[in-house]
Tab-separated table of C-alpha atoms in Angstrom:
chain	number	residue	atom	x	y	z
A	805	MET	CA	29.289	-32.330	-51.902
A	806	ASN	CA	28.101	-33.934	-48.806
A	807	ALA	CA	29.934	-32.965	-45.595
A	808	HIS	CA	31.885	-35.998	-43.893
A	809	PRO	CA	30.004	-37.497	-41.006
A	810	HIS	CA	32.786	-36.907	-38.685
A	811	ARG	CA	32.962	-33.293	-39.601
A	812	LEU	CA	29.323	-32.869	-39.040
A	813	ALA	CA	29.608	-34.481	-35.612
A	814	ALA	CA	32.602	-32.160	-34.824
A	815	ILE	CA	30.555	-29.089	-35.740
A	816	ALA	CA	27.592	-30.334	-33.680
A	817	LEU	CA	29.862	-30.874	-30.680
A	818	ILE	CA	31.388	-27.371	-30.951
A	819	ALA	CA	27.885	-25.812	-31.181
A	820	ALA	CA	26.847	-27.767	-28.004
A	821	VAL	CA	29.890	-26.597	-26.083
A	822	ILE	CA	29.330	-22.976	-27.131
A	823	PHE	CA	25.517	-23.228	-26.201
A	824	SER	CA	26.383	-24.687	-22.738
A	825	ALA	CA	28.882	-22.054	-22.112
A	826	ARG	CA	26.267	-19.328	-22.429
A	827	ALA	CA	25.554	-17.725	-19.152
A	828	ALA	CA	22.194	-18.992	-17.673
A	829	GLU	CA	20.417	-15.804	-16.496
A	830	PRO	CA	18.269	-16.102	-13.315
A	831	PRO	CA	14.644	-16.788	-14.310
A	832	VAL	CA	11.959	-14.116	-13.699
A	833	THR	CA	8.539	-14.838	-12.246
A	834	TYR	CA	5.388	-14.143	-14.059
A	835	LEU	CA	1.736	-14.598	-12.865
A	836	THR	CA	-0.408	-16.145	-15.515
A	837	PRO	CA	-4.088	-16.539	-15.083
A	838	GLU	CA	-5.799	-19.066	-17.405
A	839	THR	CA	-7.866	-16.128	-18.880
A	840	PHE	CA	-7.707	-12.511	-18.416
A	841	LYS	CA	-11.515	-12.071	-18.879
A	842	PRO	CA	-12.967	-14.338	-16.133
A	843	ALA	CA	-16.845	-14.606	-15.694
A	844	ILE	CA	-18.262	-13.509	-12.512
A	845	GLY	CA	-18.386	-16.590	-10.282
A	846	GLN	CA	-15.595	-18.250	-11.943
A	847	THR	CA	-12.993	-20.160	-10.033
A	848	LEU	CA	-9.805	-18.805	-11.890
A	849	THR	CA	-6.878	-20.969	-12.340
A	850	LEU	CA	-3.476	-19.182	-11.718
A	851	ARG	CA	-0.108	-20.343	-12.803
A	852	VAL	CA	3.500	-19.130	-12.177
A	853	ASN	CA	5.669	-19.009	-15.314
A	854	SER	CA	9.438	-18.698	-15.024
A	855	GLY	CA	11.988	-17.658	-17.566
A	856	THR	CA	12.291	-14.631	-19.782
A	857	PRO	CA	9.490	-12.551	-21.337
A	858	GLN	CA	9.568	-14.459	-24.665
A	859	ARG	CA	10.230	-18.020	-23.190
A	860	THR	CA	8.876	-19.392	-19.948
A	861	ASP	CA	8.121	-22.774	-18.423
A	862	VAL	CA	5.280	-23.529	-15.915
A	863	ALA	CA	6.906	-23.802	-12.485
A	864	PRO	CA	5.338	-25.537	-9.478
A	865	TRP	CA	2.937	-23.351	-7.535
A	866	PRO	CA	4.985	-21.814	-4.868
A	867	GLU	CA	2.687	-22.297	-1.875
A	868	ASP	CA	5.587	-22.637	0.627
A	869	GLN	CA	7.599	-20.004	-0.608
A	870	LEU	CA	4.979	-17.256	-0.635
A	871	ARG	CA	5.307	-14.296	1.744
A	872	TYR	CA	2.093	-12.645	0.598
A	873	PHE	CA	-0.877	-13.279	-1.772
A	874	PHE	CA	-3.980	-11.053	-2.346
A	875	VAL	CA	-6.760	-10.195	-4.726
A	876	ARG	CA	-8.114	-6.656	-4.795
A	877	GLY	CA	-11.450	-5.912	-6.468
A	878	GLY	CA	-15.090	-5.071	-5.976
A	879	GLY	CA	-14.106	-2.662	-3.348
A	880	MET	CA	-12.457	-5.414	-1.259
A	881	GLN	CA	-9.021	-7.060	-0.804
A	882	HIS	CA	-8.566	-10.669	0.149
A	883	ASN	CA	-5.270	-11.148	1.834
A	884	ARG	CA	-3.741	-14.484	2.562
A	885	PRO	CA	-0.290	-15.469	3.783
A	886	THR	CA	-0.211	-18.097	1.114
A	887	LEU	CA	-2.499	-19.805	-1.432
A	888	GLN	CA	-2.412	-23.614	-1.565
A	889	ALA	CA	-1.886	-25.523	-4.815
A	890	SER	CA	-4.739	-27.049	-6.456
A	891	GLU	CA	-5.401	-30.625	-5.566
A	892	ARG	CA	-6.041	-31.457	-9.162
A	893	ASP	CA	-2.763	-29.648	-10.372
A	894	ARG	CA	0.179	-28.924	-8.120
A	895	ASN	CA	1.476	-26.440	-10.832
A	896	ALA	CA	-1.538	-24.180	-10.283
A	897	ALA	CA	-3.799	-22.465	-7.757
A	898	GLU	CA	-7.346	-21.434	-7.790
A	899	PHE	CA	-9.261	-18.323	-6.608
A	900	PRO	CA	-13.011	-17.444	-7.186
A	901	ILE	CA	-13.805	-14.154	-9.024
A	902	SER	CA	-16.946	-12.886	-7.151
A	903	HIS	CA	-17.213	-9.448	-8.373
A	904	PRO	CA	-17.616	-7.529	-11.860
A	905	GLY	CA	-14.826	-5.197	-13.279
A	906	ALA	CA	-11.204	-5.149	-12.652
A	907	SER	CA	-9.154	-7.082	-10.227
A	908	VAL	CA	-5.595	-6.956	-9.195
A	909	ILE	CA	-3.954	-10.425	-8.330
A	910	ALA	CA	-0.631	-10.175	-6.624
A	911	LEU	CA	1.883	-12.476	-5.053
A	912	GLU	CA	5.187	-11.795	-3.338
A	913	PRO	CA	7.627	-14.868	-2.699
A	914	LYS	CA	9.822	-14.868	0.384
A	915	PRO	CA	13.159	-13.326	-0.173
A	916	ALA	CA	15.610	-16.183	-1.118
A	917	VAL	CA	19.340	-16.203	-1.476
A	918	VAL	CA	20.523	-18.072	-4.626
A	919	GLN	CA	23.995	-18.730	-6.010
A	920	MET	CA	25.061	-17.871	-9.491
A	921	SER	CA	28.248	-17.110	-11.167
A	922	GLY	CA	29.475	-13.469	-11.822
A	923	GLU	CA	29.041	-14.267	-15.497
A	924	GLU	CA	25.453	-15.085	-15.070
A	925	LEU	CA	24.805	-12.055	-12.888
A	926	LYS	CA	26.717	-9.921	-15.448
A	927	SER	CA	24.659	-11.183	-18.346
A	928	PHE	CA	21.274	-10.427	-16.700
A	929	LEU	CA	22.303	-6.944	-15.660
A	930	LEU	CA	23.456	-6.083	-19.119
A	931	ARG	CA	20.222	-7.208	-20.541
A	932	ASN	CA	17.859	-5.934	-18.000
A	933	VAL	CA	19.360	-2.998	-16.126
A	934	ALA	CA	20.526	0.406	-17.670
A	935	GLY	CA	22.770	3.256	-16.635
A	936	ALA	CA	26.323	4.313	-15.822
A	937	GLU	CA	25.773	2.941	-12.279
A	938	ARG	CA	25.222	-0.488	-13.815
A	939	ASP	CA	28.402	-0.322	-15.892
A	940	ALA	CA	30.539	0.447	-12.930
A	941	ARG	CA	28.999	-2.335	-10.989
A	942	VAL	CA	29.346	-4.820	-14.012
A	943	ALA	CA	32.889	-3.889	-14.566
A	944	ALA	CA	33.750	-4.785	-10.808
A	945	LEU	CA	32.146	-8.226	-11.091
A	946	ASN	CA	34.429	-11.277	-11.268
A	947	GLU	CA	32.805	-13.481	-13.891
A	948	LYS	CA	34.399	-16.759	-12.563
A	949	ALA	CA	33.423	-16.087	-8.899
A	950	THR	CA	30.214	-17.508	-7.176
A	951	VAL	CA	28.010	-14.684	-6.165
A	952	ARG	CA	25.207	-14.895	-3.480
A	953	VAL	CA	22.240	-13.013	-4.659
A	954	ARG	CA	19.170	-12.131	-2.564
A	955	ARG	CA	16.109	-12.292	-4.856
A	956	ILE	CA	13.101	-10.021	-3.800
A	957	GLU	CA	10.340	-10.349	-6.307
A	958	SER	CA	6.720	-9.758	-7.017
A	959	ALA	CA	4.330	-10.792	-9.788
A	960	THR	CA	1.097	-9.184	-10.401
A	961	ALA	CA	-1.811	-9.777	-13.023
A	962	LEU	CA	-4.758	-7.653	-13.992
A	963	VAL	CA	-8.024	-9.394	-14.916
A	964	ARG	CA	-11.420	-8.004	-15.886
A	965	ALA	CA	-14.876	-9.653	-15.379
A	966	PRO	CA	-17.850	-8.414	-17.273
A	967	GLU	CA	-19.517	-5.264	-15.755
A	968	ALA	CA	-22.543	-5.280	-13.696
A	969	ALA	CA	-25.835	-5.006	-15.638
A	970	GLY	CA	-26.293	-1.503	-17.210
A	971	GLU	CA	-22.662	-0.617	-16.367
A	972	GLN	CA	-20.187	0.545	-19.131
A	973	ALA	CA	-16.544	-0.693	-18.972
A	974	GLY	CA	-14.298	2.181	-17.960
A	975	PRO	CA	-10.833	2.755	-16.369
A	976	SER	CA	-10.697	1.143	-12.912
A	977	SER	CA	-9.156	2.901	-9.875
A	978	ILE	CA	-8.356	-0.689	-8.622
A	979	ALA	CA	-6.294	-1.551	-11.812
A	980	MET	CA	-4.237	1.772	-11.141
A	981	SER	CA	-3.852	1.462	-7.493
A	982	LYS	CA	-0.616	1.156	-5.507
A	983	LEU	CA	-0.238	-2.194	-3.905
A	984	GLY	CA	2.367	-1.778	-1.315
A	985	LEU	CA	4.639	-4.611	-2.374
A	986	ARG	CA	8.266	-4.493	-1.814
A	987	VAL	CA	9.015	-4.276	-5.575
A	988	GLU	CA	6.007	-3.062	-7.658
A	989	LEU	CA	4.807	-1.966	-11.079
A	990	ARG	CA	1.955	0.312	-10.745
A	991	SER	CA	-0.253	1.026	-13.860
A	992	MET	CA	-0.879	4.658	-14.380
A	993	ILE	CA	-3.510	3.816	-17.113
A	994	ASP	CA	-5.949	0.976	-16.935
A	995	PRO	CA	-4.540	-1.348	-19.729
A	996	THR	CA	-7.777	-3.581	-19.494
A	997	VAL	CA	-9.732	-0.902	-21.393
A	998	SER	CA	-6.926	0.575	-23.352
A	999	PRO	CA	-7.197	-0.959	-26.949
A	1000	ALA	CA	-4.407	-1.679	-29.345
A	1001	GLY	CA	-3.116	1.681	-30.668
A	1002	SER	CA	-3.201	3.308	-27.159
A	1003	ASP	CA	-0.364	4.731	-25.155
A	1004	TRP	CA	0.262	3.583	-21.655
A	1005	ALA	CA	2.358	4.455	-18.524
A	1006	VAL	CA	3.524	2.503	-15.656
A	1007	ARG	CA	5.405	3.429	-12.461
A	1008	ALA	CA	8.127	1.404	-10.658
A	1009	TYR	CA	8.588	1.309	-6.985
A	1010	ILE	CA	11.044	-0.431	-4.564
A	1011	ASP	CA	10.100	-0.542	-0.871
A	1012	GLY	CA	7.396	2.166	-1.483
A	1013	SER	CA	9.571	4.742	-3.199
A	1014	SER	CA	9.258	5.503	-6.955
A	1015	LYS	CA	12.530	4.799	-8.876
A	1016	SER	CA	13.892	7.094	-11.496
A	1017	ASN	CA	16.202	6.135	-14.371
A	1018	VAL	CA	15.403	2.347	-14.268
A	1019	GLN	CA	14.853	0.268	-17.275
A	1020	VAL	CA	11.261	-1.168	-17.826
A	1021	GLN	CA	10.483	-3.642	-20.600
A	1022	ALA	CA	7.181	-4.349	-22.070
A	1023	THR	CA	6.803	-7.562	-24.253
A	1024	SER	CA	3.886	-8.406	-26.457
A	1025	LEU	CA	3.183	-12.193	-26.521
A	1026	ALA	CA	1.293	-11.633	-29.741
A	1027	ASP	CA	4.254	-10.590	-31.836
A	1028	GLY	CA	7.293	-11.239	-29.538
A	1029	LYS	CA	8.335	-7.637	-29.738
A	1030	THR	CA	9.836	-5.869	-26.716
A	1031	GLN	CA	9.746	-2.079	-25.998
A	1032	THR	CA	12.212	-0.623	-23.455
A	1033	ALA	CA	11.915	2.676	-21.660
A	1034	LEU	CA	13.582	4.388	-18.709
A	1035	THR	CA	11.652	5.802	-15.892
A	1036	ASP	CA	11.524	9.603	-15.565
A	1037	ARG	CA	12.037	11.544	-12.295
A	1038	SER	CA	8.649	10.485	-11.062
A	1039	GLY	CA	9.400	6.790	-11.766
A	1040	ALA	CA	7.054	6.546	-14.716
A	1041	ALA	CA	7.860	4.832	-18.070
A	1042	ARG	CA	5.681	5.175	-21.230
A	1043	PHE	CA	4.913	2.521	-23.881
A	1044	HIS	CA	2.555	2.165	-26.968
A	1045	PHE	CA	0.237	-0.818	-27.363
A	1046	GLY	CA	0.961	-1.624	-30.985
A	1047	VAL	CA	-1.128	-4.878	-30.798
A	1048	GLY	CA	-3.734	-6.435	-28.456
A	1049	GLY	CA	-3.411	-9.535	-26.575
A	1050	SER	CA	-1.217	-10.558	-23.601
A	1051	TRP	CA	1.583	-8.425	-22.391
A	1052	ARG	CA	4.444	-8.898	-19.805
A	1053	VAL	CA	5.894	-5.835	-18.207
A	1054	GLU	CA	8.965	-6.049	-15.890
A	1055	PHE	CA	11.821	-4.052	-14.298
A	1056	HIS	CA	14.803	-5.170	-12.252
A	1057	GLN	CA	17.270	-3.285	-10.087
A	1058	ALA	CA	20.492	-4.765	-8.420
A	1059	GLN	CA	23.107	-3.550	-6.081
A	1060	PRO	CA	26.017	-4.941	-4.299
A	1061	LEU	CA	25.735	-5.380	-0.489
A	1062	GLU	CA	28.077	-4.470	2.310
A	1063	ASN	CA	28.290	-6.002	5.685
A	1064	ASP	CA	25.760	-8.764	4.927
A	1065	SER	CA	26.788	-12.227	6.058
A	1066	GLN	CA	24.312	-14.041	3.701
A	1067	ALA	CA	24.295	-12.210	0.405
A	1068	ASP	CA	26.755	-10.274	-1.745
A	1069	TRP	CA	24.108	-8.642	-3.887
A	1070	VAL	CA	20.296	-7.849	-3.899
A	1071	LEU	CA	18.223	-8.279	-7.086
A	1072	TYR	CA	14.692	-6.841	-7.193
A	1073	SER	CA	12.325	-7.987	-9.756
A	1074	GLY	CA	8.750	-6.756	-10.416
A	1075	THR	CA	6.477	-8.115	-13.210
A	1076	LEU	CA	2.906	-7.271	-14.320
A	1077	THR	CA	0.759	-9.151	-16.822
A	1078	PHE	CA	-2.501	-8.177	-18.463
A	1079	GLU	CA	-4.242	-8.481	-21.720
A	1080	VAL	CA	-4.806	-5.430	-24.111
A	1081	PRO	CA	-8.184	-5.302	-25.876
A	1082	THR	CA	-7.820	-5.924	-29.716
A	1083	LYS	CA	-10.742	-3.579	-30.420
A	1084	GLY	CA	-12.801	-1.173	-28.293
A	1085	ALA	CA	-12.773	-1.133	-24.564
A	1086	GLY	CA	-13.969	-3.522	-22.057
A	1087	ASN	CA	-15.133	-7.169	-22.667
A	1088	ASP	CA	-16.106	-6.838	-26.229
A	1089	ALA	CA	-12.740	-7.291	-27.612
């Protein structure tokens, strides 16, 4: 028996209302190079993706919102207060890769205060933050109130160009170096030469200090699966690369503010993107 058209319309309307009533969580920023294996001398196109690990949209390149941009590699670090958007594509920027081996590309947006509902913040915290302290803070949130949240973010990507002639690809100290960002994920093992099947560790920092008992998420874009781990007393979290391809790793920490005239909460978000070789190490994958 076919459903009555009016009944179908009513069901669709109810579904739309339920969907629109869901809390829209604050988007997370991911730095996405056009390739994680650039050629030496290649002008690498960079984009910012905004959303969740599994679903993002390309955002305009934040040239006016950047506090800090740098590329570290080849024994050098190129620092810039900002990086202009490409004239060909305002949703992208470009940077030349002039040296072999691993490079770290990092950006830090200027802190910004955004408004969201208590329900939106609660939904984000329940998905991305762990621990009894979170539960107490979530319980105190008024879901219907408007909350002013100061976003402090960083986004980092690891890329690897071919090695110099005669050199073998191996773990890079650059890929594992501490960057000094306000919120940071530091790789403890170079993932660019850690093939599928390898174990990996990352350390979480806020304002230079490692953070224990925070939730870190690692998502494979190849199969869409997310692993979650809590950092230990040293701030390290451990994962297993079940598959090769692109990965997005992130952590978040939030706390209410007192005696701040501009914001009620602060939300820290750090992300790291890279590509895991599907076989062997180096650029032969």
